Coordinates of C-alpha atoms and ligand atoms in Angstrom, one line a residue:
M1 CA 169.9 66.4 67.1
L2 CA 170.4 70.2 67.7
R3 CA 169.4 70.8 71.3
I4 CA 168.5 74.5 72.0
I5 CA 169.1 75.3 75.6
L6 CA 167.5 77.9 77.5
F7 CA 169.6 79.0 80.1
I8 CA 168.6 80.9 83.1
V9 CA 170.7 82.1 86.0
V10 CA 168.3 82.2 88.8
N11 CA 170.2 83.1 91.8
G12 CA 173.5 83.9 90.3
L13 CA 176.6 81.5 90.6
S14 CA 177.8 82.9 93.8
G15 CA 174.8 84.5 95.4
A16 CA 174.0 82.9 98.7
V17 CA 170.3 81.5 98.8
Q18 CA 168.1 83.3 101.0
A19 CA 167.2 81.7 104.3
L20 CA 163.9 80.1 103.4
A21 CA 161.5 81.1 106.2
A22 CA 162.2 84.8 105.2
G23 CA 160.7 84.4 101.8
H24 CA 158.2 81.9 100.7
G25 CA 154.7 81.0 100.2
V26 CA 152.2 79.0 98.6
I27 CA 149.4 79.7 95.9
L28 CA 146.5 77.8 95.4
Q29 CA 144.4 77.5 92.2
Y30 CA 140.9 76.7 91.7
H31 CA 138.2 77.4 89.1
H32 CA 134.9 76.0 89.9
V33 CA 133.7 75.1 93.6
S34 CA 130.5 73.1 92.5
E35 CA 129.4 69.5 91.8
R36 CA 127.6 70.3 88.6
T37 CA 130.7 71.5 86.6
P38 CA 133.6 69.7 85.0
P39 CA 135.5 67.5 87.7
S40 CA 138.9 68.6 85.9
T41 CA 138.0 72.1 86.7
S42 CA 136.0 71.8 90.0
V43 CA 136.2 70.8 93.4
S44 CA 133.0 70.0 95.4
P45 CA 131.8 72.5 98.2
A46 CA 132.4 70.0 100.7
L47 CA 136.2 69.4 99.6
F48 CA 136.9 73.2 99.4
E49 CA 135.4 73.6 102.9
R50 CA 137.7 70.7 104.4
Q51 CA 140.6 72.0 102.8
M52 CA 139.9 76.0 104.1
H53 CA 139.3 74.2 107.6
F54 CA 142.4 72.3 107.3
L55 CA 144.2 75.8 106.8
K56 CA 142.5 77.4 109.7
D57 CA 143.4 74.5 112.1
N58 CA 147.0 73.8 111.2
G59 CA 148.6 77.2 111.8
F60 CA 148.3 78.5 108.2
T61 CA 147.8 82.1 107.5
V62 CA 145.9 83.2 104.5
W63 CA 147.0 86.4 103.0
P64 CA 146.0 88.6 100.0
L65 CA 147.9 87.8 97.1
S66 CA 149.1 91.6 96.8
R67 CA 150.6 91.3 100.6
L68 CA 152.6 88.1 99.7
V69 CA 154.0 89.7 96.5
E70 CA 154.9 92.9 98.2
H71 CA 156.5 91.0 100.9
L72 CA 158.5 89.0 98.8
Q73 CA 159.3 91.7 96.4
T74 CA 160.7 94.0 99.1
D75 CA 162.4 91.1 101.3
K76 CA 160.2 91.6 104.2
P77 CA 159.7 88.7 106.5
V78 CA 157.1 86.3 105.5
P79 CA 156.0 83.7 108.3
D80 CA 156.2 79.8 107.7
G81 CA 152.7 78.8 106.3
V82 CA 151.4 81.8 104.3
V83 CA 148.9 80.6 101.6
V84 CA 147.1 82.5 99.1
I85 CA 143.6 81.5 97.5
T86 CA 142.9 82.3 94.0
F87 CA 140.3 81.6 91.5
D88 CA 140.4 81.7 87.6
D89 CA 137.7 82.9 85.2
A90 CA 135.1 84.5 87.7
Y91 CA 132.9 81.7 87.7
D92 CA 129.2 82.5 89.4
N93 CA 129.9 79.4 91.9
I94 CA 132.7 81.3 93.3
R95 CA 130.4 83.6 94.7
T96 CA 127.5 81.5 95.9
T97 CA 129.7 78.6 97.4
A98 CA 133.4 79.7 98.1
A99 CA 133.0 83.5 98.9
P100 CA 130.6 83.0 102.1
L101 CA 132.8 80.2 103.5
L102 CA 135.8 82.3 102.9
Q103 CA 134.3 85.5 104.5
R104 CA 133.1 83.6 107.5
L105 CA 136.9 82.3 107.9
E106 CA 138.2 85.7 107.2
F107 CA 140.3 84.4 104.4
P108 CA 141.1 86.9 101.6
F109 CA 141.2 85.8 98.0
T110 CA 142.0 86.6 94.4
V111 CA 139.9 86.3 91.3
F112 CA 141.7 86.2 87.8
V113 CA 138.8 87.5 85.5
A114 CA 138.2 86.6 82.0
T115 CA 136.4 90.1 81.4
S116 CA 134.6 89.2 77.9
F117 CA 132.5 86.6 79.7
V118 CA 131.5 88.9 82.7
D119 CA 130.9 91.9 80.1
K120 CA 128.4 90.1 77.8
G121 CA 126.7 88.8 81.0
Q122 CA 127.6 85.0 79.9
R123 CA 125.7 82.5 82.0
G124 CA 127.6 80.8 84.8
Y125 CA 129.9 83.9 85.3
M126 CA 129.7 86.7 87.7
S127 CA 128.4 90.2 86.7
W128 CA 130.5 93.3 87.2
N129 CA 128.0 94.3 90.2
Q130 CA 128.7 90.8 91.8
L131 CA 132.6 91.2 91.3
R132 CA 132.3 94.5 93.1
E133 CA 130.4 92.7 95.9
L134 CA 133.4 90.3 96.1
Q135 CA 135.7 93.2 96.4
Q136 CA 133.7 94.4 99.5
M137 CA 134.1 90.9 100.9
G138 CA 138.2 90.8 100.6
G139 CA 138.4 89.8 97.3
E140 CA 141.0 91.1 94.8
L141 CA 140.3 91.1 91.1
A142 CA 143.2 90.6 88.4
N143 CA 143.7 89.9 84.7
H144 CA 143.2 86.7 82.9
T145 CA 142.9 88.2 79.5
H146 CA 139.7 89.3 77.7
T147 CA 138.6 86.2 75.7
H148 CA 140.5 83.5 77.7
L149 CA 142.5 82.5 74.4
H150 CA 145.2 80.2 74.0
M151 CA 147.9 82.6 73.9
L152 CA 150.3 80.3 72.1
R153 CA 148.1 79.6 69.1
R154 CA 148.8 81.8 66.0
L155 CA 145.8 82.2 63.7
R156 CA 146.4 81.1 60.2
G157 CA 148.5 83.3 58.1
E158 CA 149.3 85.6 61.4
D159 CA 153.0 86.5 61.5
R160 CA 154.8 87.3 64.9
A161 CA 154.1 90.8 65.3
Q162 CA 150.6 90.5 64.6
W163 CA 150.4 87.9 66.9
L164 CA 151.8 89.6 69.6
A165 CA 149.9 92.7 68.9
R166 CA 146.7 90.8 69.3
L167 CA 147.9 89.2 72.6
R168 CA 148.7 93.1 73.9
D169 CA 145.2 93.9 72.7
E170 CA 143.7 90.9 74.9
I171 CA 145.6 92.1 77.9
D172 CA 145.0 95.8 77.5
T173 CA 141.1 95.4 76.9
A174 CA 140.8 93.3 80.2
D175 CA 142.7 95.9 81.9
G176 CA 140.9 98.8 80.6
L177 CA 137.4 96.9 81.7
L178 CA 138.8 96.1 85.0
Q179 CA 139.7 99.4 85.8
K180 CA 136.5 100.9 84.5
E181 CA 134.0 98.4 86.1
T182 CA 136.0 97.8 89.5
G183 CA 138.5 100.7 89.9
A184 CA 142.4 100.1 90.3
Y185 CA 143.7 96.8 90.9
P186 CA 147.0 94.8 91.4
R187 CA 148.7 94.2 88.2
Y188 CA 148.7 90.5 88.5
F189 CA 147.9 88.3 85.3
A190 CA 147.2 84.5 85.1
Y191 CA 148.0 83.0 81.8
P192 CA 144.8 81.0 80.5
Y193 CA 145.4 77.2 80.6
G194 CA 148.8 78.0 82.1
E195 CA 150.2 78.2 78.8
A196 CA 153.0 80.7 77.8
D197 CA 156.4 80.8 76.2
D198 CA 159.3 83.1 76.3
D199 CA 157.9 85.7 73.8
I200 CA 154.4 85.7 75.9
I201 CA 156.0 86.0 79.4
A202 CA 158.3 88.7 78.1
L203 CA 155.0 90.8 76.8
V204 CA 153.1 90.1 80.1
K205 CA 156.2 91.5 82.0
E206 CA 156.4 94.7 79.4
R207 CA 152.7 95.4 80.2
G208 CA 153.9 95.8 83.9
Y209 CA 152.5 92.4 85.2
I210 CA 153.6 89.8 87.6
A211 CA 152.1 86.5 86.1
F212 CA 151.1 83.1 87.5
G213 CA 150.8 79.7 85.4
Q214 CA 149.3 76.7 86.7
Q215 CA 152.1 74.4 87.5
S216 CA 152.9 73.1 91.1
G217 CA 155.3 74.5 93.4
A218 CA 155.7 77.2 96.2
V219 CA 156.7 80.7 95.4
N220 CA 159.5 82.9 96.4
K221 CA 160.9 86.0 94.9
D222 CA 163.0 84.4 91.9
A223 CA 159.5 82.6 91.0
L224 CA 157.8 85.9 90.9
A225 CA 160.6 87.5 88.8
S226 CA 160.6 84.7 86.4
G227 CA 157.3 85.9 85.0
F228 CA 155.7 82.4 85.4
A229 CA 155.4 81.7 89.1
P230 CA 153.8 78.6 90.0
R231 CA 150.3 78.0 91.7
F232 CA 148.9 74.7 92.8
P233 CA 146.1 73.7 91.1
F234 CA 143.2 71.6 92.6
N235 CA 140.3 69.7 91.1
A236 CA 138.2 66.6 91.9
H237 CA 141.1 64.4 91.2
Y238 CA 143.0 66.0 94.2
A239 CA 140.8 65.0 97.0
D240 CA 143.3 63.4 99.1
M241 CA 144.0 65.5 102.2
T242 CA 147.7 64.4 103.0
E243 CA 148.5 65.6 99.2
F244 CA 146.6 68.8 100.4
Q245 CA 149.0 69.1 103.3
H246 CA 152.1 68.5 101.4
K247 CA 151.4 71.1 98.9
A248 CA 150.0 73.7 101.4
S249 CA 153.2 73.3 103.5
S250 CA 155.8 72.9 100.5
V251 CA 158.6 75.4 100.2
P252 CA 160.4 76.4 97.0
L253 CA 163.5 74.4 95.6
P254 CA 166.5 76.5 96.2
I255 CA 167.8 76.5 92.6
R256 CA 170.9 78.2 91.9
Q257 CA 170.7 77.9 88.3
R258 CA 168.3 75.9 85.9
E259 CA 168.9 75.0 82.1
A260 CA 165.8 73.7 80.4
D261 CA 164.8 72.8 76.8
P262 CA 162.4 75.0 75.4
M263 CA 158.8 74.6 76.9
L264 CA 157.0 74.2 73.4
W265 CA 157.7 71.0 71.5
S266 CA 156.2 70.1 67.9
I267 CA 158.0 66.7 67.7
A268 CA 158.2 63.6 69.9
G269 CA 160.9 64.3 72.6
K270 CA 162.4 63.9 75.9
P271 CA 163.1 67.4 77.4
R272 CA 166.0 67.8 79.4
L273 CA 165.8 69.8 82.7
T274 CA 169.1 70.5 84.7
L275 CA 168.8 72.1 88.2
S276 CA 171.9 73.0 90.3
L277 CA 170.7 73.2 93.8
D278 CA 171.8 74.5 97.3
A279 CA 173.7 71.9 99.0
R280 CA 171.3 71.4 101.4
V281 CA 168.9 69.2 98.9
K282 CA 170.7 66.1 98.8
Q283 CA 168.5 64.0 96.8
L284 CA 165.9 65.0 94.1
N285 CA 162.6 62.7 93.2
C286 CA 160.9 63.4 89.9
F287 CA 157.9 62.1 88.2
A288 CA 156.7 63.0 84.4
S289 CA 153.1 63.0 83.6
G290 CA 152.1 59.7 82.5
Q291 CA 155.4 58.3 83.2
G292 CA 155.7 57.9 86.7
A293 CA 159.0 58.2 88.5
I294 CA 161.9 59.2 86.4
T295 CA 165.6 58.8 86.7
V296 CA 167.4 61.9 88.1
T297 CA 171.4 61.7 87.7
K298 CA 173.2 63.7 90.3
E299 CA 176.3 65.4 88.9
E300 CA 179.1 67.4 90.4
G301 CA 178.3 70.6 92.1
N302 CA 175.0 69.3 93.2
R303 CA 173.7 69.5 89.6
F304 CA 170.5 67.3 88.9
V305 CA 169.8 66.0 85.6
V306 CA 166.0 65.2 84.9
Q307 CA 164.8 63.6 81.6
A308 CA 161.8 61.3 81.1
P309 CA 162.5 57.9 79.4
G310 CA 159.8 58.3 76.9
A311 CA 158.6 61.3 74.9
I312 CA 156.3 63.6 76.5
P313 CA 152.4 63.4 75.7
V314 CA 150.8 65.7 73.3
G315 CA 149.2 68.5 75.2
R316 CA 150.4 70.0 78.5
S317 CA 152.6 67.7 80.8
R318 CA 155.1 68.2 83.7
Y319 CA 158.2 67.2 85.4
N320 CA 157.2 67.4 89.2
C321 CA 160.2 67.2 91.5
T322 CA 160.3 67.2 95.3
A323 CA 162.8 66.7 98.0
P324 CA 162.5 66.2 101.6
V325 CA 163.0 69.2 104.0
D326 CA 164.8 69.3 107.4
A327 CA 162.1 71.4 108.9
K328 CA 164.2 72.1 111.9
A329 CA 167.6 73.1 109.9
E330 CA 165.4 75.4 108.0
G331 CA 163.9 77.0 110.9
L332 CA 160.6 76.4 109.6
S333 CA 157.9 76.6 112.4
L334 CA 154.7 75.1 111.0
P335 CA 153.9 71.9 113.1
L336 CA 153.7 69.6 110.1
Q337 CA 155.4 66.7 108.9
P338 CA 156.9 66.0 106.5
R339 CA 157.8 68.9 104.5
F340 CA 159.0 69.1 100.8
Y341 CA 160.8 71.3 98.4
W342 CA 158.8 71.5 95.5
Y343 CA 159.4 72.4 91.7
T344 CA 157.4 71.7 88.5
H345 CA 158.4 72.3 85.0
Q346 CA 156.0 72.6 82.4
W347 CA 156.2 71.4 78.7
I348 CA 153.8 71.8 75.9
R349 CA 153.7 69.5 72.9
K350 CA 151.7 70.1 69.6
R351 CA 150.3 67.2 67.5
D352 CA 152.6 65.6 65.4
D353 CA 150.7 66.9 62.1
G354 CA 151.9 70.5 63.4
N355 CA 148.3 71.2 64.7
W356 CA 147.1 72.2 68.2
Y357 CA 145.4 69.5 70.4
P358 CA 141.9 70.1 71.3
E359 CA 141.2 71.1 74.8
S360 CA 139.5 68.6 76.8
Ligands
ZN1 ZN1 141.1 80.2 83.0

């Protein structure tokens, strides 16, 4: 089988990896904070409160997204334990449940707004007035497309140029509305459903955005530059506070070079991911969605080859890789143990008949 390799040099072959403590943070991603919305996109107000108090009580510092991005991009030092809180879509329960708590704790936050729902006053979403009030409470707003479409899905008969023009219009329409209704905003973009491919990533970059997915992992300067920076998604299935601690205190995997099969698959297959890591990472533990722990082969040059034993499932799935951190050797100051390097690689597989999977 012909294998197409996407080859990305992350840090350059000879470039030294930065001291970790100088340049990383963790971005949390939520949709609903409510007990009356779908569990797959919701955390309860009680769980959200527990997570926020955990951050407050354990030495974390919550920054606005713009502050973390600016510090990482300009190599300004970032203290260990910086966390950013983000909400996608602009649901009304963020205003009624999350925002008052965040204001009490003096935690800033960002809302990625799908502008059509807000603009037509759809039930369950905030209004422009309410979003302007959130801005007064320490909320940043950013772009999440106009109609919250599946960006990868072409319309019947649509060619590549038409498809990209439609996506550009989605981004620019949301941009125009955000500017008109709420003023200037940082040019940040979150892909709906965390779905993208190289064409989409390039388009969003060309529109001047720093863009975020929904795959787990800590963020550094390289992740921002990739156009598909990770965020840790949370929902009712991630209620375990130990897991929350591990995610919130994670650090980026020091990747020197990454080779990966394309993200989008239209056949059953076992995508291969190769990570060349800095020497301080001695072992790598990886899991594939629905397949549990998967074999990682270590090669010369601290190269780790990751491949699931069985075909990835239809839909979005991930290889999730972690490695233990020697916090002392890394100079990390947060008094929490254990700490993990964390990297997630996303795959998307269409149905075997060539159609897209339904969204659950
Ligand atoms: Zn969304």
